[in-house]
Coordinates of C-alpha atoms and ligand atoms in Angstrom, one line a residue:
X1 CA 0.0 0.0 0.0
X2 CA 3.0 2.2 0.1
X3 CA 3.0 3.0 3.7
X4 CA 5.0 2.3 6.5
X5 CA 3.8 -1.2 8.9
X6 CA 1.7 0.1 11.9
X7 CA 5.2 -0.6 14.1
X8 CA 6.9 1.7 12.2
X9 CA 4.6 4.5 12.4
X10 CA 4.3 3.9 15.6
X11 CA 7.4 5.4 16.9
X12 CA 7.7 8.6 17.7
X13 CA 4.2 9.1 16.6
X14 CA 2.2 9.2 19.9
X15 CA 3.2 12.6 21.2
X16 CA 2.3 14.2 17.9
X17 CA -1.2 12.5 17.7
X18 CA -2.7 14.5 20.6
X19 CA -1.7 17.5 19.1
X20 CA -3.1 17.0 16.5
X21 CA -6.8 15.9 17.7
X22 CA -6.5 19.0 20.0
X23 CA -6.8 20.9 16.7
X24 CA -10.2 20.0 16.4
X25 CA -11.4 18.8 19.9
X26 CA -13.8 20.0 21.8
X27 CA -13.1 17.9 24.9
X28 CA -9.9 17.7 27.2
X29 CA -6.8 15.4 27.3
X30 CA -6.2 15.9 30.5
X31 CA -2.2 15.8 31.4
X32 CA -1.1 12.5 32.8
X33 CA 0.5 13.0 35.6
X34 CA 2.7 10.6 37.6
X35 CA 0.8 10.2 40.4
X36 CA -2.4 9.6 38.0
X37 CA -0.8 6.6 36.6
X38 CA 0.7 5.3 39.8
X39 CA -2.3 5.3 41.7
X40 CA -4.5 3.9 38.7
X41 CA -2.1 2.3 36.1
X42 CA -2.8 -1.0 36.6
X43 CA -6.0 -1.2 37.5
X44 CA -7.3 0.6 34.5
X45 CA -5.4 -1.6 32.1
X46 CA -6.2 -4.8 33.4
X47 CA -9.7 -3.6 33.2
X48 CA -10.0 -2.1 29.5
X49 CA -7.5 -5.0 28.4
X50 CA -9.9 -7.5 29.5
X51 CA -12.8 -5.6 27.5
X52 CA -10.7 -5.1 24.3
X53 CA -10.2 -8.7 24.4
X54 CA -13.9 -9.5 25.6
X55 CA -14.7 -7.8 22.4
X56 CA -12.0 -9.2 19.9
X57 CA -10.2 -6.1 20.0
X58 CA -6.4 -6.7 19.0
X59 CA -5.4 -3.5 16.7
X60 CA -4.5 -6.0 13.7
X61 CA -7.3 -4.7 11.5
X62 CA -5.4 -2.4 9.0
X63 CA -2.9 -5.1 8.3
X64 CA -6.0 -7.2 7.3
X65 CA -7.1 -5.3 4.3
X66 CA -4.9 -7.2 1.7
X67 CA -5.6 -10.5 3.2
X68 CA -9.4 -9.9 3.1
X69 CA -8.5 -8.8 -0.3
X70 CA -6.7 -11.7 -1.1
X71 CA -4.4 -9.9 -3.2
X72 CA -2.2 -6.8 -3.0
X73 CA -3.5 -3.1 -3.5
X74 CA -3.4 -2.2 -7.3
X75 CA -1.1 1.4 -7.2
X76 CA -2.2 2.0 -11.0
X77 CA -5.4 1.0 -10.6
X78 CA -5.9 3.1 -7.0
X79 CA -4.1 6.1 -8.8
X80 CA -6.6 6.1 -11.9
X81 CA -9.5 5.7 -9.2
X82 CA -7.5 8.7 -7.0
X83 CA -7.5 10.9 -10.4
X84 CA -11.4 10.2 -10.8
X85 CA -12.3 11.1 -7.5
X86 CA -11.3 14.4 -8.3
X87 CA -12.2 15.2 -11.4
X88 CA -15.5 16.5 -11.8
X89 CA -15.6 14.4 -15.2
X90 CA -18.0 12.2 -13.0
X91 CA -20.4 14.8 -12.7
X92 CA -22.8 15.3 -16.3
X93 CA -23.0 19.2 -14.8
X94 CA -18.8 19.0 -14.6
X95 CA -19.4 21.1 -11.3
X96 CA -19.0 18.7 -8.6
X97 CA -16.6 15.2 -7.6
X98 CA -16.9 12.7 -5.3
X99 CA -14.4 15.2 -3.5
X100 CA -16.7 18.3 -3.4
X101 CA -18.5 16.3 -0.5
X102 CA -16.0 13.5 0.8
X103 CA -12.8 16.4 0.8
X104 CA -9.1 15.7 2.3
X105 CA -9.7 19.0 3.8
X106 CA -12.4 17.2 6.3
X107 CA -10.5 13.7 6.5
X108 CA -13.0 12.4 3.4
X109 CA -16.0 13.4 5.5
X110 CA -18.7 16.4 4.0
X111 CA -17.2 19.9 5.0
X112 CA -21.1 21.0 5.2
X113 CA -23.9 19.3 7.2
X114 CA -25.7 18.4 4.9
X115 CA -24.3 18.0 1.5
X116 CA -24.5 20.7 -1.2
X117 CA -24.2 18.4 -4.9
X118 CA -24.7 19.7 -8.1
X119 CA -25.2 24.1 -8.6
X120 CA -22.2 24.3 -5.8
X121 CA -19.5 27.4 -6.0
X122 CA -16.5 25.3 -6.2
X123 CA -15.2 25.6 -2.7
X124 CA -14.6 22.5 -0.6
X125 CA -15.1 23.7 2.9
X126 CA -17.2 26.1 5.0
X127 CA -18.1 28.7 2.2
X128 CA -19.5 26.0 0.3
X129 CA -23.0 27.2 -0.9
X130 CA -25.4 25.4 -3.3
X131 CA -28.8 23.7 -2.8
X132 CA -28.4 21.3 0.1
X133 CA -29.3 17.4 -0.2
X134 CA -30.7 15.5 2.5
X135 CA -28.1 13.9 4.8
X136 CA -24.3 14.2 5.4
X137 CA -21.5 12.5 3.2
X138 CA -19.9 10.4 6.0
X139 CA -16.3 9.9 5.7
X140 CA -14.8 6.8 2.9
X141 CA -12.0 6.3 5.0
X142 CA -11.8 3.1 6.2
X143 CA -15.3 2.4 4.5
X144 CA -13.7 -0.5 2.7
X145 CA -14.3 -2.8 5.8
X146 CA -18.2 -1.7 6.5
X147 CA -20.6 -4.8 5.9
X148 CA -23.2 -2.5 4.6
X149 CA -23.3 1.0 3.6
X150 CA -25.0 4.8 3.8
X151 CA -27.0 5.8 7.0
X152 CA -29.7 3.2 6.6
X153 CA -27.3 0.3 5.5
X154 CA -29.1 0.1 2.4
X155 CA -26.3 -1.1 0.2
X156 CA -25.4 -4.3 1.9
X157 CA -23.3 -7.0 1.6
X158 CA -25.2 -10.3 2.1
X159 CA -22.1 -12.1 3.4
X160 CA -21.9 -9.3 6.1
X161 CA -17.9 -9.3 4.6
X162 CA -17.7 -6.4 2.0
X163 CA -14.7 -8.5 0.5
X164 CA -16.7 -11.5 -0.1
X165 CA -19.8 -11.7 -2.9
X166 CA -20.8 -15.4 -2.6
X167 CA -24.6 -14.0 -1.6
X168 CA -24.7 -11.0 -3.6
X169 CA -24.8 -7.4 -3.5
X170 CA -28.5 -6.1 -2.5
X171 CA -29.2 -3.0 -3.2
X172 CA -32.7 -1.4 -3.6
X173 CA -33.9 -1.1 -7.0
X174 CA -33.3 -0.2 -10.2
X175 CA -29.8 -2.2 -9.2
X176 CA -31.4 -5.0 -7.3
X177 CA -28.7 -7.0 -7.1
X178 CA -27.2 -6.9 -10.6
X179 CA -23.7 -5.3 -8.9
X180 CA -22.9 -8.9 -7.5
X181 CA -21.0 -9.7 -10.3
X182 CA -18.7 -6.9 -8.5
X183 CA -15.9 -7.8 -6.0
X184 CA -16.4 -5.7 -3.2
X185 CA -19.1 -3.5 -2.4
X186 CA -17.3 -0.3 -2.8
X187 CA -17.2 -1.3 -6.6
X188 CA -21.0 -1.5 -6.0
X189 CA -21.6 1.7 -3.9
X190 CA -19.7 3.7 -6.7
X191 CA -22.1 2.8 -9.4
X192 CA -24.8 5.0 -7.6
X193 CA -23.4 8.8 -6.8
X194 CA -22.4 9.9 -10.2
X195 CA -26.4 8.9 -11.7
X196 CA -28.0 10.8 -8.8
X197 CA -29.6 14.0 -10.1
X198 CA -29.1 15.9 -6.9
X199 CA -25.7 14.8 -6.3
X200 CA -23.5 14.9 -9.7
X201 CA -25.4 14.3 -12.6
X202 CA -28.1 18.1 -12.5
X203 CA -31.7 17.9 -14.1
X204 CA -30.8 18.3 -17.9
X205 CA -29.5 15.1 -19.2
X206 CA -32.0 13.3 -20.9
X207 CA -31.8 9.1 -20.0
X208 CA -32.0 6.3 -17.5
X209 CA -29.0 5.7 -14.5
X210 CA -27.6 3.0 -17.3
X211 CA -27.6 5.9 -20.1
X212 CA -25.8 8.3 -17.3
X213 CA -23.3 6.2 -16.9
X214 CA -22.5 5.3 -20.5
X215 CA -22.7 8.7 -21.0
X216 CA -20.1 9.6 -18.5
X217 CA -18.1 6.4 -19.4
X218 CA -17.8 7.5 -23.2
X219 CA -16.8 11.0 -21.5
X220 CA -13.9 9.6 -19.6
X221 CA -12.8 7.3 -23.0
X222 CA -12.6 9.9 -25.0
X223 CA -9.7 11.4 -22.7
X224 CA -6.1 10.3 -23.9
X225 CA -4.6 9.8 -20.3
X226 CA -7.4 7.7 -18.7
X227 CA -7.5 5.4 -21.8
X228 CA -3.4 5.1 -21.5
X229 CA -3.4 4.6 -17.8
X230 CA -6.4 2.1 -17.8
X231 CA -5.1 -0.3 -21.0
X232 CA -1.8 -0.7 -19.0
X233 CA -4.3 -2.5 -16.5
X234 CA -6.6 -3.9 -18.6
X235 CA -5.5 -6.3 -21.2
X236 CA -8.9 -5.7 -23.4
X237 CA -9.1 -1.9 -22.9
X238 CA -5.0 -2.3 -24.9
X239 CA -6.7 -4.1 -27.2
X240 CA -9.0 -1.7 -28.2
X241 CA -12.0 -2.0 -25.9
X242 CA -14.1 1.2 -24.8
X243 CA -13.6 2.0 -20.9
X244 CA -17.4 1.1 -19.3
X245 CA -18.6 2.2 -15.8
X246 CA -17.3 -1.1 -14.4
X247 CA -13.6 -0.5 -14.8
X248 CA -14.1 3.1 -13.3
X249 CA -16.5 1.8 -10.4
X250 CA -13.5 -0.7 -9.5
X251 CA -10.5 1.9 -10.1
X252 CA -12.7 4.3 -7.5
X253 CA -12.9 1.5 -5.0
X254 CA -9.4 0.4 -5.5
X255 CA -8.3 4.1 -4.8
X256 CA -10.7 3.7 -1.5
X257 CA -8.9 0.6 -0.3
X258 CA -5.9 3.1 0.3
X259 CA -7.7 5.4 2.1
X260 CA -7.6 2.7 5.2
X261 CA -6.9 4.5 8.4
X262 CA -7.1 1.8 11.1
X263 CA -3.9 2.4 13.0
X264 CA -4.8 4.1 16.1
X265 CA -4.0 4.9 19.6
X266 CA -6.5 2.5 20.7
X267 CA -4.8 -0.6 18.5
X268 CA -1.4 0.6 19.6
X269 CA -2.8 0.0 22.8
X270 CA -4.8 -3.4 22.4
X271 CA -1.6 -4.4 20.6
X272 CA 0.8 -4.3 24.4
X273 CA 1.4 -0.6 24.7
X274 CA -0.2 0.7 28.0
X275 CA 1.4 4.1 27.2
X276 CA -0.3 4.9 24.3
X277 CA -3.5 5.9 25.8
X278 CA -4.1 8.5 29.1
X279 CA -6.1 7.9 32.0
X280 CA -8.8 9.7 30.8
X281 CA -8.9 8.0 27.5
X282 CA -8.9 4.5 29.8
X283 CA -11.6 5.4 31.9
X284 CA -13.5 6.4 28.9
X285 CA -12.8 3.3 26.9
X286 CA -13.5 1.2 30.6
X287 CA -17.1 3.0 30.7
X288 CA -17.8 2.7 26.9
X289 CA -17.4 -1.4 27.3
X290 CA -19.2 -1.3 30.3
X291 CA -23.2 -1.3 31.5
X292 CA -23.2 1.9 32.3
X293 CA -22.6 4.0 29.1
X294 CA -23.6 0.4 27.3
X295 CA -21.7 1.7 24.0
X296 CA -20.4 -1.4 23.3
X297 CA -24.6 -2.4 22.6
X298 CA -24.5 -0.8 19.1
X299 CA -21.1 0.6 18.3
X300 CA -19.4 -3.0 18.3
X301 CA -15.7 -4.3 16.8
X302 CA -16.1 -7.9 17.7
X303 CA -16.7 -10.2 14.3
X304 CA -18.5 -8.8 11.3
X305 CA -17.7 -5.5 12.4
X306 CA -14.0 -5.3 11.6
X307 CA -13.4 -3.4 14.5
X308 CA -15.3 -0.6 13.1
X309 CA -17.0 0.0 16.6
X310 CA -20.4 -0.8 14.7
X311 CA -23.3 -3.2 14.3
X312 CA -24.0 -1.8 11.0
X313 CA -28.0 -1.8 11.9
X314 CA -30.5 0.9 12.0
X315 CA -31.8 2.4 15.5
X316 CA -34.0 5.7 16.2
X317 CA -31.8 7.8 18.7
X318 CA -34.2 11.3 18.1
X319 CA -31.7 13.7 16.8
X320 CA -33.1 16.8 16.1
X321 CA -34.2 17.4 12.5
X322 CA -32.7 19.9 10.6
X323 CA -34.2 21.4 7.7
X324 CA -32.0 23.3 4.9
X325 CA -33.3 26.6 4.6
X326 CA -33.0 25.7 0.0
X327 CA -33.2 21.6 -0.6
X328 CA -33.3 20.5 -3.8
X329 CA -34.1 16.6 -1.9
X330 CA -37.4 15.2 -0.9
X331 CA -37.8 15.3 2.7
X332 CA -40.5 13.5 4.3
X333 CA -43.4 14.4 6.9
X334 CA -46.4 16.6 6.5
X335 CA -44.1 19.7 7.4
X336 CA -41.2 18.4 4.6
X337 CA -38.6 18.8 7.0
X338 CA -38.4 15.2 8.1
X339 CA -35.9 12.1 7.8
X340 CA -37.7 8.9 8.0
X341 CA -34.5 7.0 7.8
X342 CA -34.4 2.8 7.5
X343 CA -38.2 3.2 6.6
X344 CA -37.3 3.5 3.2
X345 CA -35.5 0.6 2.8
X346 CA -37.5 -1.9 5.0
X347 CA -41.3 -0.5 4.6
X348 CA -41.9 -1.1 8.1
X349 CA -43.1 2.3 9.9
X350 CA -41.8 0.7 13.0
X351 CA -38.6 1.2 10.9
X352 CA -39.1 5.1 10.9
X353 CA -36.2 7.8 12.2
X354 CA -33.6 4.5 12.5
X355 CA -30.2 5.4 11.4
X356 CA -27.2 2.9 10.8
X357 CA -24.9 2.9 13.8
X358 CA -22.1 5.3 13.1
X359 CA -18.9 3.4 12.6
X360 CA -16.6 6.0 15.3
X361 CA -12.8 5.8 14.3
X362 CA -11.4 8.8 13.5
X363 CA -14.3 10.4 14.2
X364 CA -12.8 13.4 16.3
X365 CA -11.6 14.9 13.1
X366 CA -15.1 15.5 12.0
X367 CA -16.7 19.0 11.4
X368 CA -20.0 17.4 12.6
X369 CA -22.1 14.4 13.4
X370 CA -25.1 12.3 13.2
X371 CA -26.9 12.0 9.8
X372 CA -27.7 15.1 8.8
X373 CA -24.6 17.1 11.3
X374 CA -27.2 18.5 13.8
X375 CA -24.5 18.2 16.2
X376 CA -21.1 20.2 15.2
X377 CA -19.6 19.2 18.9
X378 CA -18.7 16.0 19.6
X379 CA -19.2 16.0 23.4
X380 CA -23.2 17.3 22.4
X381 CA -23.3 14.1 19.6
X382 CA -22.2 11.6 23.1
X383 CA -24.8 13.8 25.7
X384 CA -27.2 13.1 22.9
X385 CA -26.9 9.3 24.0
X386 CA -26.3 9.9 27.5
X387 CA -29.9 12.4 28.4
X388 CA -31.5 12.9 25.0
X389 CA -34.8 14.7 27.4
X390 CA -32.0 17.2 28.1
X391 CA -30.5 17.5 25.0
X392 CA -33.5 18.2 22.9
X393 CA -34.4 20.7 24.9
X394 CA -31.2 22.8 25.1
X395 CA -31.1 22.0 21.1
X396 CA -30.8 25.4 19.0
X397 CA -29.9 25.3 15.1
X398 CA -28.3 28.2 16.0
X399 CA -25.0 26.5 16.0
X400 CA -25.5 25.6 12.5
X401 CA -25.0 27.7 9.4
X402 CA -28.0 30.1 8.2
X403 CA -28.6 27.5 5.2
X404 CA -29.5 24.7 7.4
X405 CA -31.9 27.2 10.1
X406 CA -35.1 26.1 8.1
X407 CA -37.9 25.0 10.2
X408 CA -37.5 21.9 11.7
X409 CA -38.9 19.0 12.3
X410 CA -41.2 17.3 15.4
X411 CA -39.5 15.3 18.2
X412 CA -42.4 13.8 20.2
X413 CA -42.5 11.4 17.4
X414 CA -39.2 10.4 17.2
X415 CA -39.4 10.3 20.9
X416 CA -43.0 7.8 20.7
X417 CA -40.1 4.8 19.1
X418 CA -36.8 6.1 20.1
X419 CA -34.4 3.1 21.4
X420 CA -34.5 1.8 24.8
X421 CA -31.2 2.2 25.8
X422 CA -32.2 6.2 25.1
X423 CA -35.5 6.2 26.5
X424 CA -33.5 6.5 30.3
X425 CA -30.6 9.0 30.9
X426 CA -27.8 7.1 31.2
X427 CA -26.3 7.9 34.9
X428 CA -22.7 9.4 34.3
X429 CA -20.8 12.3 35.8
X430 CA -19.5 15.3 34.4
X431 CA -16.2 13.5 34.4
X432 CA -17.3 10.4 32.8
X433 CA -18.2 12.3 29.7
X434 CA -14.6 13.9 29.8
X435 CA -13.2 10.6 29.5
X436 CA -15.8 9.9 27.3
X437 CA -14.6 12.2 24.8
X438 CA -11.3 11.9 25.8
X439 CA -11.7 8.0 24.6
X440 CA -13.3 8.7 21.1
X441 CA -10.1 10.8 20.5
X442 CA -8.2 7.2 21.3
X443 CA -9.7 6.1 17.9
X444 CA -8.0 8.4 15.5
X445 CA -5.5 7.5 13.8
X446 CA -2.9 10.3 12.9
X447 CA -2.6 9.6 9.6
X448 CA -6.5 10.4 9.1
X449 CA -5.9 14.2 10.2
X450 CA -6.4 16.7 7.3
X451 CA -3.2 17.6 7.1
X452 CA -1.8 14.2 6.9
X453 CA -4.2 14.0 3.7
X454 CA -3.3 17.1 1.9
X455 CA -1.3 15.3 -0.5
X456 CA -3.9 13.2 -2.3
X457 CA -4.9 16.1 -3.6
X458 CA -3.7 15.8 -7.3
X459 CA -2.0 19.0 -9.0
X460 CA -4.5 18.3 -11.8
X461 CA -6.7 15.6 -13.3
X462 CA -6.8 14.1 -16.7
X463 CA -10.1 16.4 -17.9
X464 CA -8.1 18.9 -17.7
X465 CA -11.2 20.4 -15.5
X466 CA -9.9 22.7 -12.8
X467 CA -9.9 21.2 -9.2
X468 CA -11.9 22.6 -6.6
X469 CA -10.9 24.4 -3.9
X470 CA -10.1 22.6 -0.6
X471 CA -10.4 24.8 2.4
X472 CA -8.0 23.6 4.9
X473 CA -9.5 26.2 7.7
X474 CA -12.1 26.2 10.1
X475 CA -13.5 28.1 12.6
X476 CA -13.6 26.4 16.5
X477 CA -17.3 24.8 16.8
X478 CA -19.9 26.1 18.8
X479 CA -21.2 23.8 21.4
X480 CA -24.8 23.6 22.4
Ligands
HEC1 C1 -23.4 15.5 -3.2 C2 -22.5 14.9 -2.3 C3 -21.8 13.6 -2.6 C4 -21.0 13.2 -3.7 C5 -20.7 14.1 -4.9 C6 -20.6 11.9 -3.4 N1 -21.1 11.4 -2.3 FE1 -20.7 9.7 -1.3 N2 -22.1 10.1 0.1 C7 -22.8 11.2 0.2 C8 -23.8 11.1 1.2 C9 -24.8 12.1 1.6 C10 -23.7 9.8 1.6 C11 -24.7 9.1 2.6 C12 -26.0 9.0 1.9 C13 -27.1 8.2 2.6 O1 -26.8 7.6 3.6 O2 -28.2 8.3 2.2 C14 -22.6 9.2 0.9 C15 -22.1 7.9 1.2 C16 -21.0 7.3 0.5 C17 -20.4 6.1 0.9 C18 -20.8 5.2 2.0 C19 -20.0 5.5 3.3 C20 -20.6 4.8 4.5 O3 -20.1 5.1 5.6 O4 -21.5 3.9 4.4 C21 -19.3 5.9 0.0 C22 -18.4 4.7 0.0 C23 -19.3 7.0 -0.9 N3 -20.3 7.9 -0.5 C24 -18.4 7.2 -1.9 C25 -18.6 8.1 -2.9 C26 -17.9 8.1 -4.2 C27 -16.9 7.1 -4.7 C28 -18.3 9.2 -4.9 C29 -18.0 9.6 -6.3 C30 -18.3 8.7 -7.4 C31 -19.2 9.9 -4.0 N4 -19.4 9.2 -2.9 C32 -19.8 11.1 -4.3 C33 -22.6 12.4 -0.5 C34 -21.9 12.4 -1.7
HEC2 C1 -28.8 2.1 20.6 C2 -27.5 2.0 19.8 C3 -26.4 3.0 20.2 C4 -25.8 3.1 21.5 C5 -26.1 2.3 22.7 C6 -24.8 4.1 21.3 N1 -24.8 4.6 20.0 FE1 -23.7 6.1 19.3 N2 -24.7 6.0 17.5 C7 -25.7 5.2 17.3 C8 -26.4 5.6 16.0 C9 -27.6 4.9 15.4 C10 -25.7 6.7 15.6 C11 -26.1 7.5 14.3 C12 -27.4 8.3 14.6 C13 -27.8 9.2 13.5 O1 -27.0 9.7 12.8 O2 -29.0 9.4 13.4 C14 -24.7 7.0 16.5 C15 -23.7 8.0 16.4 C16 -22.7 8.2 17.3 C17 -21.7 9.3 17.2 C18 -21.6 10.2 16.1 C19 -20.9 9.6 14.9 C20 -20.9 10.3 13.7 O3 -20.0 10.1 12.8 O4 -21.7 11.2 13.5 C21 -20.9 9.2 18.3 C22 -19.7 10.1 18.6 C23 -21.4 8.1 19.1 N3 -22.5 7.5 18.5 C24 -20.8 7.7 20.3 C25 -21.5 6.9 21.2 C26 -21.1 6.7 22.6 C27 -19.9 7.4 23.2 C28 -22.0 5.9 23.2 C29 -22.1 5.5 24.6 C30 -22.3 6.5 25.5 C31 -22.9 5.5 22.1 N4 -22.6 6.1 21.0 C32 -24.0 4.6 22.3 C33 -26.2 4.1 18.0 C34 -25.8 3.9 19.3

C-alpha cells in the first residue's frame, strides 16, 4: 500500500497525535500526571484490556485489508481511481466530484452538514454554498471494511464481509442485485453517486441511470490519459475496448482501499502498549465497554464489524431534525422537513427515524455528526446518548450555518419509538463524559488528520477540469 507497517509509524508518533486531535477537539486530554498513573495504572489496564479482548479487539485490522483482499492493492489502478475522484468528469453538470462532498480538507468526511451536490460554488469547505441534499456524506475512510453501507445500511453486503460476494450485492432497485458480479461492495456503492440527479449528474440530461453512466463512461474514453493509464491494466481496454462504468466503479474503490486508516491509539494499545492511551482516554474506553454508558450495545468491533465500533443496523436515537433553509431533496413528513430513515429501505413504519450505527474511528476529526450534522460538537453528539430529554431541549440550530436554520422537524415522534437504551438517561458524571470524549479521541488514527491528507490532492486531473478548492481552515465549533 506504500505506507509504513503500523510498528513503524508507531514510533515517535504518539506525542504528535494529541496534538493533533486537539486541533479539532472540543473535549480535554487531560495531562497524565505521575501520580495519575501510579495510583490507577494498573488497575485501569487490566480492566480495559480485558474488554478489548472480551470484544476481539487486537489493533490488527489495518494489516488485514490485503488478506481480506486476497491480493495486494493495485497502485495504478488506485491512482486512476484517486484521479477520478477528483475530477469532476464524473459529474454530467462538470461542477462537482466525489471530493466536493468527501474532501481531504475534512478527513473524506462532507465539510457541510448536509451535502451541497450539483449548482455548488466550487469551494470545498465552510463557504460552500449550493442547494443542500438531504443527509451528510460520512467519511470513505476506512469504509472498505463496512458490511453495509450509507446511513440506513441500504447497500449491503449479504455475506456481512464487504470482501466476499458469494450472496450478492443487495441493493434497492433499479440495481437490485445486478452489482454482484462486483468484487467488493465499494465497486458496488460507486455505481450510484455519479447517476444521482441531486448529487453529480443536474436535471438536464435526458436518459435512464444506465444511459448516465454510459454517458459519462464515453466521456472519460474519450480522454487520452485515462484510456493510456487504464489499458496498461486492462489487457482488453490495450486491445482496443471502450472503458465502461465497471472499470471506473472498480479503479474508484481500489483508490478507497488506500484510504484505510485503522492504526490508532487505541490498536497501539490493544496491541501491548499501555502508554499509548491517558487515564482519561482509559476510563473512557472502561465506561464505553461497560453497563453503564452500554456503548459497546451498538457501536461494536467484535466479528463482522472489523473493528469498526459498529453493528451496521439501523436504530431511532431522536436527533433533532434539521431542515436546509433551499433543498433541492425530498424530505419526508407533513411539514417536509423530516428524515424517515431505515423506513425507506424496509417499509416497516416501526422502521421510521432509525439510522445505521455510526462506525466511530477517526471520528474526532469531524466537522460534525449524526446523519444530517445536527451536532457540530462531539461531546453534544455523546450527551445526545447519555440524556437525549436534556439535550433536545437545550437544542438550538443556531449552531449551524443560516442554510441549514429552516424550520425543523417534530421530536415527540421520534421520541414515541426512540431506542431503549435512550429512552433512560444514562447515569454518568460530568467527568465520565470527559473521558468519554477523551476516549473517542483514542480512535484516531494520525494519519487520518487533514493535514496528513493534503497530499492526495492531485496537481491536476486528466479532464483537464480545474480542481476545486479545498479549504484547509475552520472556525472552533460552537457547542450547544
Ligand atoms: C453530493 C455529495 C456527494 C457526492 C458528490 C458523493 N457522495 Fe458519497 N455520500 C454522500 C452522502 C450524503 C452519503 C450518505 C447517503 C445516505 O446515507 O443516504 C454518501 C455515502 C458514501 C459512501 C458510504 C459510506 C458509509 O459510511 O457507508 C461511500 C463509500 C461514498 N459515498 C463514496 C462516494 C464516491 C466514490 C463518490 C464519487 C463517485 C461519491 N461518494 C460522491 C454524498 C456524496
Ligand atoms: C442504541 C444504539 C447505540 C448506542 C447504545 C450508542 N450509540 Fe452512538 N450512535 C448510534 C447511532 C444509530 C448513531 C447515528 C445516529 C444518527 O445519525 O441518526 C450513533 C452516532 C454516534 C456518534 C456520532 C458519529 C458520527 O459520525 O456522526 C458518536 C460520537 C457516538 N455515536 C458515540 C457513542 C457513545 C460514546 C456511546 C455510549 C455513551 C454510544 N454512541 C452509544 C447508536 C448507538
Amino acid at each position: 500500500m506504500g505506507r509504513g507497517t503500523p510498528l513503524s509509524r508507531r514510533g515517535g508518533l504518539a506525542l504528535t497525535v494529541f496534538g493533533l486531535t486537539a486541533l479539532v477537539a472540543c473535549g480535554p486530554d487531560e495531562p497524565t500526571g505521575p501520580g495519575n498513573v501510579n495510583n490507577e495504572g494498573p488497575e485501569l489496564d487490566a480492566g480495559l484490556s480485558a474488554r478489548l479482548a472480551a470484544h476481539r479487539m487486537d489493533g490488527r485490522i489495518e494489516e488485514q485489508l490485503e488478506v481480506k483482499l486476497g491480493r495486494g492493492v493495485d497502485d495504478g489502478l488506485a491512482e486512476v481511481g484517486r484521479l477520478l475522484f477528483f475530477d469532476r468528469v464524473l459529474s454530467l453538470t462538470e461542477d462537482n466530484s466525489c471530493a466536493g462532498c468527501h474532501g481531504p480538507n475534512v478527513s473524506f468526511n462532507d465539510a457541510v452538514s448536509i451535502s451541497i451536490g450539483v449548482d455548488n460554488n466550487l469551494i470545498v469547505g465552510e463557504g460552500r454554498q449550493g442547494p443542500h441534499n438531504l443527509r451528510r456524506a460520512p467519511s470513505v475512510i476506512n469504509a472498505a471494511f463496512f458490511p453495509r453501507l450509507m446511513w440506513d445500511g441500504r447497500f449491503e453486503s449479504l455475506s456481512l464481509d464487504p470482501f466476499d460476494n458469494s450472496d450478492g450485492f443487495a441493493f434497492p432497485a433499479p440495481e437490485g442485485t445486478s452489482l454482484s458480479r462486483l468484487d467488493h461492495l465499494l465497486a458496488g456503492q460507486a455505481f450510484t453517486p455519479v447517476v444521482s440527479r441531486i448529487e453529480m449528474a443536474g436535471f438536464d440530461f435526458v436518459g435512464n441511470a444506465d444511459d448516465i453512466r454510459s454517458e459519462i463512461a464515453s466521456r472519460v474514453d474519450a480522454i487520452p490519459e485515462y484510456r493510456q493509464r487504464f489499458a496498461e491494466i486492462y489487457p482488453a481496454i490495450d486491445a482496443g475496448d471502450p472503458i465502461d462504468y465497471d472499470r471506473i466503479a472498480e479503479a474508484l474503490a481500489e483508490f478507497q482501499f488506500t484510504l484505510v486508516r485503522a492504526d490508532a491509539p487505541i490498536d497501539w494499545y490493544a496491541r501491548g502498549d499501555t502508554s499509548a492511551l491517558t487515564p482519561s482516554q482509559k476510563r473512557g474506553g472502561i465506561l464505553f465497554f461497560g453497563f453503564e454508558a452500554a456503548c459497546f450495545e451498538c457501536h461494536i468491533t467484535e466479528g463482522y464489524a472489523n473493528q469498526m465500533f459498529s453493528d451496521f443496523k439501523s436504530h431511532n436515537l431522536a436527533v433533532p431534525q434539521i431542515r436546509p433553509v433551499t433543498t433541492n431533496a425530498d424530505f419526508d413528513g407533513p411539514g417536509d422537513n423530516e428524515d424517515f430513515g431505515f423506513e425507506h429501505v424496509s417499509g416497516d413504519p416501526g422502521d421510521r427515524y432509525k439510522f445505521r450505527t455510526q462506525p466511530l474511528r477517526n471520528v474526532a476529526f469531524q466537522p460534525s455528526f449524526m446523519h444530517n450534522g445536527a451536532y457540530v460538537c462531539l461531546e453534544d453528539a455523546i450527551r445526545h446518548h447519555t440524556d437525549v430529554y436534556t439535550t433536545l431541549d437545550n437544542y438550538s440550530n443556531t449552531i449551524l450555518p443560516e442554510s441549514l436554520r429552516g424550520p425543523m422537524g417534530p421530536i415527540q415522534p421520534m421520541l414515541d419509538q426512540v431506542h431503549a437504551l435512550s429512552a433512560e438517561p444514562r447515569d454518568l458524571t460530568e467527568g465520565d463524559i470527559d473521558d468519554l470524549v477523551a476516549f473517542m479521541h483514542a480512535l484516531s488514527d494520525p494519519d487520518a488528520h487533514p493535514d496528513r491528507l493534503a497530499s492526495l490532492i492531485p496537481a491536476s486531473v486528466p479532464s483537464g477540469l480545474p480542481l476545486q478548492a479545498f479549504d484547509f481552515n475552520r472556525s472552533p465549533p460552537s457547542c450547544n
